[in-house]
Tab-separated table of C-alpha atoms and ligand atoms in Angstrom:
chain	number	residue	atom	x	y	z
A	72	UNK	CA	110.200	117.206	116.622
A	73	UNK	CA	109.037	119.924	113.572
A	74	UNK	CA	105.338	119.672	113.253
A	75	UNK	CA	104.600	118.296	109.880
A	76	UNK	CA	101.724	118.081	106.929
A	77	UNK	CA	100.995	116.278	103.881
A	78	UNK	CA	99.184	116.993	100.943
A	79	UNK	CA	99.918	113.837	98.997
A	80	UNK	CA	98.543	110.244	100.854
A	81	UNK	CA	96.341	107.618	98.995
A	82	UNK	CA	94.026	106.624	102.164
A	83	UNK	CA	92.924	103.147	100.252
A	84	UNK	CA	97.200	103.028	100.447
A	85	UNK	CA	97.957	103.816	103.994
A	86	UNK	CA	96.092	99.937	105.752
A	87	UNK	CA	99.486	97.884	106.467
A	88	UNK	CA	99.201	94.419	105.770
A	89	UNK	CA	98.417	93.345	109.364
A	90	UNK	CA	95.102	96.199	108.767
A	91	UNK	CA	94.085	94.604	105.288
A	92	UNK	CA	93.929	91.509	106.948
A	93	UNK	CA	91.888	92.319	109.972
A	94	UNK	CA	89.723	93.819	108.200
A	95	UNK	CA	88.900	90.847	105.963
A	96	UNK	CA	88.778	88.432	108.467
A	97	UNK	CA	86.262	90.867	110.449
A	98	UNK	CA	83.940	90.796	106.806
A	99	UNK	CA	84.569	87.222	105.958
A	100	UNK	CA	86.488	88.671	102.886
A	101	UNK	CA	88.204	86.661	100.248
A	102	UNK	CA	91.767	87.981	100.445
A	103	UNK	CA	94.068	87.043	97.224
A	104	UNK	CA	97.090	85.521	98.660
A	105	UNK	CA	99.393	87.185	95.864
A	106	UNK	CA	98.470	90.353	98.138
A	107	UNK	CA	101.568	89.470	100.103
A	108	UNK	CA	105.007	88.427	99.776
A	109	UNK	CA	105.858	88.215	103.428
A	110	UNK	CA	103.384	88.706	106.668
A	111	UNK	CA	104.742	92.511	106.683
A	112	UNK	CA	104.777	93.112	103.327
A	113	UNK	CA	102.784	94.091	100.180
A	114	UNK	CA	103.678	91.644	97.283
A	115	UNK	CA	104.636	94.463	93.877
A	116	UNK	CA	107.796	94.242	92.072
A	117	UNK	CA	107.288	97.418	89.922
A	118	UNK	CA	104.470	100.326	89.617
A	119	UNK	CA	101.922	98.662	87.329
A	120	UNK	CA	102.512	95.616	89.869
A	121	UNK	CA	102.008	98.005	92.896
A	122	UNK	CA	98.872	99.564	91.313
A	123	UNK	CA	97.979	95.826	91.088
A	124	UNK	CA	98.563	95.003	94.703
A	125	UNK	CA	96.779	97.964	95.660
A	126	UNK	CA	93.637	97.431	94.209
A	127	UNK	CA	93.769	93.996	95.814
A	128	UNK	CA	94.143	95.416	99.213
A	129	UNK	CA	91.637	97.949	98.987
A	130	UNK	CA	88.691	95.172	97.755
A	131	UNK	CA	88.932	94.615	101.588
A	132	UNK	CA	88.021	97.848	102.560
A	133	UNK	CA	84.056	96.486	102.525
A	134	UNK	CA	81.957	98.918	105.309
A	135	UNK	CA	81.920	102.644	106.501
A	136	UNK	CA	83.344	101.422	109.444
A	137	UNK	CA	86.792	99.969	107.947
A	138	UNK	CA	87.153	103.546	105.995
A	139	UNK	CA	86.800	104.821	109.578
A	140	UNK	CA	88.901	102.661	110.863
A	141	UNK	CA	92.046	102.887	108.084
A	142	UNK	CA	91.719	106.881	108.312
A	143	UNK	CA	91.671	106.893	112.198
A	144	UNK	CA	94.725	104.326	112.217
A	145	UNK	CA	96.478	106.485	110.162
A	146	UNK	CA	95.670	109.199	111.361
A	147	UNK	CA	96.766	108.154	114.455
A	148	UNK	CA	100.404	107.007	112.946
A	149	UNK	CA	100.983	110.491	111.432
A	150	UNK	CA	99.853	112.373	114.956
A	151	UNK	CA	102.544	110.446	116.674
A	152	UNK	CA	105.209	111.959	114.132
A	153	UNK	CA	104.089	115.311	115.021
A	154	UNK	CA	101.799	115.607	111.663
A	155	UNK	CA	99.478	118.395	112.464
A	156	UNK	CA	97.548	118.087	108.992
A	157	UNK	CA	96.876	115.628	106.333
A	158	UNK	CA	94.899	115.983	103.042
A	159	UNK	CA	94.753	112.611	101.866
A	160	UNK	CA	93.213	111.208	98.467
A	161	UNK	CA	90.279	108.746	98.248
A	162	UNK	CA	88.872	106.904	95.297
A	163	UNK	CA	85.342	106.593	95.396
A	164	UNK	CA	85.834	104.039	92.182
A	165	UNK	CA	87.913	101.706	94.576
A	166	UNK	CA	84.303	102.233	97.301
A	167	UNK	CA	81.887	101.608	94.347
A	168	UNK	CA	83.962	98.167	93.301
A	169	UNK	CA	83.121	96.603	96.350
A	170	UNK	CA	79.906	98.196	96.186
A	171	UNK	CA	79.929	100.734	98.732
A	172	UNK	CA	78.430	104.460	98.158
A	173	UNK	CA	80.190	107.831	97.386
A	174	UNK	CA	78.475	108.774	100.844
A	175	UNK	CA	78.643	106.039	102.729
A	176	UNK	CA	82.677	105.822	101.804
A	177	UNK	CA	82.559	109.825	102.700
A	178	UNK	CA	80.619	109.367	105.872
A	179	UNK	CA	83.261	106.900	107.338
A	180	UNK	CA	86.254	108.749	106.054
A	181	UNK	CA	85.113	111.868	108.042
A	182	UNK	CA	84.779	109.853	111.129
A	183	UNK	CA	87.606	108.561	110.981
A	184	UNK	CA	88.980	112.409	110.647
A	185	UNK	CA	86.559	113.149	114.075
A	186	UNK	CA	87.750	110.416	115.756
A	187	UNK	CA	91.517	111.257	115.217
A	188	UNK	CA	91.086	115.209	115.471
A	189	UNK	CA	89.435	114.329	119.292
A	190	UNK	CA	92.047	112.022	120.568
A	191	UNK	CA	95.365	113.492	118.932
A	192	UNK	CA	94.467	117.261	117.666
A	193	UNK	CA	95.212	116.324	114.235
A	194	UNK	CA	93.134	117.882	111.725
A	195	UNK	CA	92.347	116.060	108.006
A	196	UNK	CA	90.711	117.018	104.892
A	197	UNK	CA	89.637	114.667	101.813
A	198	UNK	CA	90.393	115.271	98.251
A	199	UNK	CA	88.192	112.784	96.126
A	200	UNK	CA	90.201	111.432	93.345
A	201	UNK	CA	89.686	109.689	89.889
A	202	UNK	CA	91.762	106.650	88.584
A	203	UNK	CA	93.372	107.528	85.251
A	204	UNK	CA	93.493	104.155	83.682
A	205	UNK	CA	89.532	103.875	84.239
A	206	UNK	CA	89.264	106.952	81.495
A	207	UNK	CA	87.427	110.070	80.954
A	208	UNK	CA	83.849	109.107	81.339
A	209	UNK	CA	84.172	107.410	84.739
A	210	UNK	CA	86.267	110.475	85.921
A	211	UNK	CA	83.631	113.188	84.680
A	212	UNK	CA	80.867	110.830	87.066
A	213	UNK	CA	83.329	111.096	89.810
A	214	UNK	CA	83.309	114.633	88.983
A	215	UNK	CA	79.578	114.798	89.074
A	216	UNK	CA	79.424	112.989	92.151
A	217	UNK	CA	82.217	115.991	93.945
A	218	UNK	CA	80.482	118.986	92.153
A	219	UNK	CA	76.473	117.362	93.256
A	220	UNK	CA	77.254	115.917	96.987
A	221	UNK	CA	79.098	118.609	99.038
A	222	UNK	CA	80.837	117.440	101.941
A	223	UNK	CA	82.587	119.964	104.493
A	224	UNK	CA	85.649	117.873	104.595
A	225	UNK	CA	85.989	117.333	100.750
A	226	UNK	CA	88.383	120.042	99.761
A	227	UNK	CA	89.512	118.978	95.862
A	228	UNK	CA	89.374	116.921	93.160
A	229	UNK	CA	92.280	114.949	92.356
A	230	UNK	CA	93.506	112.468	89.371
A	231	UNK	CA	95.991	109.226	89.954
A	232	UNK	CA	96.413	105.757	88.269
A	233	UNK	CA	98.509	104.926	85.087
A	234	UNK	CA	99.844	108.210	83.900
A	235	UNK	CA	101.052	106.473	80.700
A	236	UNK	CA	97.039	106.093	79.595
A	237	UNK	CA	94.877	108.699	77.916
A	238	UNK	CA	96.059	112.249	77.511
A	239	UNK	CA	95.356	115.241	80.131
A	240	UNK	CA	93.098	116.598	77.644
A	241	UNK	CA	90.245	113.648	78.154
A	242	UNK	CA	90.124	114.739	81.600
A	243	UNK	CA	89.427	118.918	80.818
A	244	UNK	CA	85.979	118.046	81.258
A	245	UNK	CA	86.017	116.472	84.506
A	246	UNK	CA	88.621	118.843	86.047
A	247	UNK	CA	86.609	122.191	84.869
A	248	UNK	CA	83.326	120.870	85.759
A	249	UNK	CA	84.679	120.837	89.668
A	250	UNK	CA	87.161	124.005	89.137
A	251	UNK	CA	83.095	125.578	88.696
A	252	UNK	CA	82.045	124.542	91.474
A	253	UNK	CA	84.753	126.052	93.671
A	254	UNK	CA	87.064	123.268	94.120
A	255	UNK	CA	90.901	122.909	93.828
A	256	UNK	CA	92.272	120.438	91.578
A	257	UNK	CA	95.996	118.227	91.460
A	258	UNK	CA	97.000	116.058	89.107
A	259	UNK	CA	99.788	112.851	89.323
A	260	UNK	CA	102.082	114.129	87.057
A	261	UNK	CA	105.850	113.602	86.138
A	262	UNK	CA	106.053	110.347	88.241
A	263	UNK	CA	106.293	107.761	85.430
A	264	UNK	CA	106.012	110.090	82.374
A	265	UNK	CA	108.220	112.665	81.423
A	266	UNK	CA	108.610	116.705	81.829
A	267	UNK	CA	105.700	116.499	78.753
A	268	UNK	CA	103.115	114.583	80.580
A	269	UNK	CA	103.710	117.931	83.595
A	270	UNK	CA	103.975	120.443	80.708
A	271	UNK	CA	100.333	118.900	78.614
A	272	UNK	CA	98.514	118.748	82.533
A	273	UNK	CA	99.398	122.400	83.023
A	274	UNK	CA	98.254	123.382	79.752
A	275	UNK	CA	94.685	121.480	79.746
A	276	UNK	CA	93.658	120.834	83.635
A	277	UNK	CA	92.775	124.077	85.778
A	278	UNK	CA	95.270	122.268	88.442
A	279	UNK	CA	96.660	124.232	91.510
A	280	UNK	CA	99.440	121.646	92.310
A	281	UNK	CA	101.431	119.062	90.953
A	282	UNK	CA	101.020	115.263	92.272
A	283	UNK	CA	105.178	114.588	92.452
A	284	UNK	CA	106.342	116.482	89.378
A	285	UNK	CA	110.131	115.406	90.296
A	286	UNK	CA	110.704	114.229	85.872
A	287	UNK	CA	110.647	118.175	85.991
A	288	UNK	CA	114.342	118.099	86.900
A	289	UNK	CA	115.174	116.693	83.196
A	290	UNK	CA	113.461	119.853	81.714
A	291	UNK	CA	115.664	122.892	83.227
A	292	UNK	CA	112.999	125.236	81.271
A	293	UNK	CA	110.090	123.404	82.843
A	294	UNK	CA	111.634	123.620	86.264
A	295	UNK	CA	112.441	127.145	86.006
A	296	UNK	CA	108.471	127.812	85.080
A	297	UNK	CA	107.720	126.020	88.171
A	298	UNK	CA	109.898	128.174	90.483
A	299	UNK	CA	108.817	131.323	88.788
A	300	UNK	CA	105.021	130.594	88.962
A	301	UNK	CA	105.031	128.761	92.618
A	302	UNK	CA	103.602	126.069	91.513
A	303	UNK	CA	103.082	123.322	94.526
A	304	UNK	CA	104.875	120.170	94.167
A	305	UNK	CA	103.773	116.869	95.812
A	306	UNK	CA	107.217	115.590	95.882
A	307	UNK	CA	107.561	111.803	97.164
A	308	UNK	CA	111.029	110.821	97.770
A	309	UNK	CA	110.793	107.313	99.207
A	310	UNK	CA	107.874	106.396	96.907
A	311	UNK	CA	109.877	107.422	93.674
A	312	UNK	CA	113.041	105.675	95.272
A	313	UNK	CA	110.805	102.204	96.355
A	314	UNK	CA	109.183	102.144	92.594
A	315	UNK	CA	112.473	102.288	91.292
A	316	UNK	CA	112.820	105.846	89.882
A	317	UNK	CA	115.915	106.829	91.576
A	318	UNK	CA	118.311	104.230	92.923
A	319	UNK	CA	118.560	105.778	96.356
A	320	UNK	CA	117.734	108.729	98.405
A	321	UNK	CA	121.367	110.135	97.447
A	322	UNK	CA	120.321	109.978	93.651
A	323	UNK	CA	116.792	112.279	94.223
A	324	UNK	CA	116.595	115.389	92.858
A	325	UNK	CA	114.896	116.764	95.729
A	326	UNK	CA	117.502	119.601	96.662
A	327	UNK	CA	117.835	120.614	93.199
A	328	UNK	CA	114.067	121.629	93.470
A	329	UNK	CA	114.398	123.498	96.417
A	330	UNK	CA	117.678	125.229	95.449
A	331	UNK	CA	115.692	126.112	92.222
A	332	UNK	CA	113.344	127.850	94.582
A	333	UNK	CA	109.942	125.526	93.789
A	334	UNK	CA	107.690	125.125	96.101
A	335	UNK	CA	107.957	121.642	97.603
A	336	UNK	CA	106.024	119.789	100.013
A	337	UNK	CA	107.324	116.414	101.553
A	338	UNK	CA	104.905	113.320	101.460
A	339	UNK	CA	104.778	109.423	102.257
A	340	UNK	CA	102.090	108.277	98.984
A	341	UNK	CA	101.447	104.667	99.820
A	342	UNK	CA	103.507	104.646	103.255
A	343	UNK	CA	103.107	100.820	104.179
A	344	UNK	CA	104.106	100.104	99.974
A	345	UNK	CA	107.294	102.305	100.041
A	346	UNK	CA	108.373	101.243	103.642
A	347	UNK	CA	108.106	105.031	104.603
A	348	UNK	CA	105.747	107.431	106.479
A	349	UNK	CA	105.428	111.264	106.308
A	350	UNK	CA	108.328	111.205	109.259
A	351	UNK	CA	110.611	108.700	107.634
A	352	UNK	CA	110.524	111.572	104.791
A	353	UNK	CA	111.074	114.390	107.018
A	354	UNK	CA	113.569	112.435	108.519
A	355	UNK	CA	115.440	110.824	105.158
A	356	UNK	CA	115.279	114.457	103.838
A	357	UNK	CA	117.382	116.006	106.670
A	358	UNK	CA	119.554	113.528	106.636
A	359	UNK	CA	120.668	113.506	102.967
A	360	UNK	CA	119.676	116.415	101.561
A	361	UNK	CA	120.807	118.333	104.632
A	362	UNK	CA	117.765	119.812	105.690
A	363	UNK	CA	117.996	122.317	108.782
A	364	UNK	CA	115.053	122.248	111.535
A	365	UNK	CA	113.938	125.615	109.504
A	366	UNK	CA	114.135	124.345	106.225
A	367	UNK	CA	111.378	121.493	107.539
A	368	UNK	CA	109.842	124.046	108.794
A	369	UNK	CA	109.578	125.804	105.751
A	370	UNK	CA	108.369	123.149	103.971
A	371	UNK	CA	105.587	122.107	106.514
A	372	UNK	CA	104.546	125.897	105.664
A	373	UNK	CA	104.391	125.201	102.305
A	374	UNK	CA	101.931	122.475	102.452
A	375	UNK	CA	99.853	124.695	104.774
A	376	UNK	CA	100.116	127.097	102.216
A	377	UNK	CA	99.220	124.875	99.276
A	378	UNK	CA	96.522	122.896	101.399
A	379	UNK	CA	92.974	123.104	99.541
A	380	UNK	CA	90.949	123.639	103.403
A	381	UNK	CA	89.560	127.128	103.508
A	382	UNK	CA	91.904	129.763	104.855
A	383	UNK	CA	90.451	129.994	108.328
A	384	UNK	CA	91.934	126.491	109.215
A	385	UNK	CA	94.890	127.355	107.274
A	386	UNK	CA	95.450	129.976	109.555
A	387	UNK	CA	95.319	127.977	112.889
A	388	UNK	CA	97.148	125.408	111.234
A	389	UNK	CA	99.878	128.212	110.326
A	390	UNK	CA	99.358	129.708	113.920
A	391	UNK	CA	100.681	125.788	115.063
A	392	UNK	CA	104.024	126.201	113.811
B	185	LIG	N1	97.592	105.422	93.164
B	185	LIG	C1	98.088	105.122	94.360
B	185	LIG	N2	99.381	105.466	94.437
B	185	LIG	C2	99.719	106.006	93.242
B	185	LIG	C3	100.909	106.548	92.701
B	185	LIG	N3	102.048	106.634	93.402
B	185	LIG	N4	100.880	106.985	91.437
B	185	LIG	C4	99.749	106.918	90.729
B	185	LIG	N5	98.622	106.429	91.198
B	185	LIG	C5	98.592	105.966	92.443
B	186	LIG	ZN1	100.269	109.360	94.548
C-alpha cells in the first residue's frame, strides 16, 4: 500500500456518527436529533446544510479528553491506510462555543497526536483555523490567540467556513499578524466561489497553499499561474463530488491539474460527511484518473513538501517513502 499524507482534514469533521454519540452520552450532552438522518449517517443535503450539521456535531465535543479521543480515533483510521502524516485543521471558535479553552482544546489535540504517534508511528501536526462566516474580528482574536500561545505542534493558521461571506481582504489583518510571527497560512478557496474568490485570496492573504482551489480549472490563466508558481493545492475529490460540485468522480477535474503540472495533494475534508477517507481518495484517484503507484507517490511527496512542520520532520517523513 503507498504511504500517504494529508494536509487538508477538519478534526471537529473526522468523529463518525457512532463517535458523536458516545461522546454525548459519556457528557450527558443534549444531541439535536436533526444531527442524523440514519444511525450511520450525518443528516446535510447541501454545503450550508453540512456546515449546519457540523457545528451540531462538534457542540458534543465538550472535554480535553473527547479532542483526545476524536484525534487518536482518527488518527488511528488514517495509520491503518498507510497515512504516515496528517496536518489537520481545528477551530478553536467551535472549543470556545461549548466553552472549552484555546489550551485546553490544544492540550487534548496533542495527546491525541502522542497517543497515535506511540501505538501506530503516525506523526500529526495542528493548523488552528478561523471560521469565515464568524468575520474579521473573531478571526484576528484567533489570530492573537496562534501568534501569543505557541504550541510545538501548531504549525499554521488556516481560514474555512462560508466562502461566499466577507471578502479576503477583512482577513489581511489576521493572516499577516501570524505570517509575523513565523507561521504558514492556507486559505479555503475556489470550493464554492469562483476562480475570483482564489485570484482576491492570493492577492490579499500571505497564504502558502490553497484549501481545494479545483474552480481554478474554469480560469485556464489562473491555472496556468498556479502551475508556474507551485502553488500547493488542497484538492478534495470526494468532498467536492458529495457537496454536489461535480456529479461524479469521472466529472473532477483532478487530472487536468496534474497534467497542468500544479502541485496537488490528495485529501478526505470531512471523511465521515463525504463517505470517504484519505485512502478511499488515494484509492478513487487511481482508479479513475489512472493514477500509477508513482504518481501516488508523487503526490504523498507533495504534501510532505507543502506540509507547514519544520523541515527536520519533513525530512524523516520524506526519508519514509
Ligand atoms: N469547514 C469544514 N469543512 C469545510 C469545507 N469543506 N469548506 C469550508 N469550511 C469547512
Ligand atoms: Zn475544508
Amino acid at each position: 500500500m503507498v504511504k500517504k499524507a494529508e494536509l487538508h482534514v477538519h478534526l471537529e469533521g473526522t468523529a463518525p456518527p457512532a463517535l458523536v454519540r458516545k461522546m454525548a452520552a459519556r457528557n450527558g450532552a443534549k444531541l439535536d436529533p436533526t444531527t442524523f438522518k440514519s444511525v450511520g449517517e450525518f443528516a446535510w443535503s447541501n454545503f450550508w446544510e453540512f456546515l449546519d450539521c457540523y457545528d451540531k456535531a462538534a457542540a458534543t465535543i465538550l472535554t480535553k479528553d473527547d479532542y483526545r479521543l476524536i484525534t487518536y480515533d482518527y488518527l488511528a483510521r488514517c495509520a491503518k491506510e498507510n497515512t504516515i502524516y496528517v496536518e489537520m485543521f481545528s477551530s478553536p471558535d467551535h472549543a470556545a462555543e461549548v466553552g472549552m479553552s484555546y489550551t485546553d482544546h490544544l492540550e487534548g489535540i496533542a495527546a491525541g497526536i502522542d497517543d497515535a504517534r506511540l501505538e501506530f508511528g503516525i506523526e500529526g501536526r495542528i493548523i488552528v483555523t478561523c471560521v469565515r462566516h464568524l468575520g474579521a474580528e473573531r478571526a484576528l482574536a484567533i489570530a492573537r490567540l496562534v501568534a501569543l500561545t505557541p504550541h510545538p505542534y501548531v504549525v499554521g493558521f488556516g481560514m474555512g467556513g462560508d466562502e461566499s461571506r466577507f471578502h479576503p481582504d477583512d482577513f489581511a489583518a489576521a493572516f499577516n499578524l501570524v505570517t509575523k510571527a513565523g507561521y504558514q497560512t492556507t486559505s479555503h478557496a475556489g470550493e464554492f466561489s469562483g476562480p475570483e474568490s482564489i485570484r482576491a485570496s492570493l492577492a490579499a492573504l500571505p497564504i502558502s497553499r490553497v484549501g481545494h482551489g479545483v474552480r481554478a480549472i474554469e480560469d485556464p490563466e489562473l491555472l496556468e499561474e498556479l502551475a508556474y508558481r507551485r502553488i500547493p493545492l488542497e484538492l478534495c475529490p470526494g468532498s467536492n463530488i458529495a457537496t454536489g460540485l461535480y456529479k461524479s468522480w469521472g466529472k473532477h477535474p483532478f487530472r487536468k491539474f496534474m497534467d497542468t503540472g500544479c502541485l496537488v495533494t490528495l485529501n478526505s475534508d470531512d471523511p465521515p460527511y463525504f463517505g470517504t477517507s484519505i485512502g478511499h481518495e488515494y484509492e478513487q484517484a487511481a482508479k479513475i484518473f489512472g493514477l500509477s503507484k508513482a504518481d501516488l507517490k508523487n503526490i504523498t511527496r507533495n504534501a510532505i513538501s507543502a506540509a507547514f512542520c519544520g523541515e527536520e520532520l519533513k525530512e524523516k517523513l520524506l526519508s519514509r517513502l
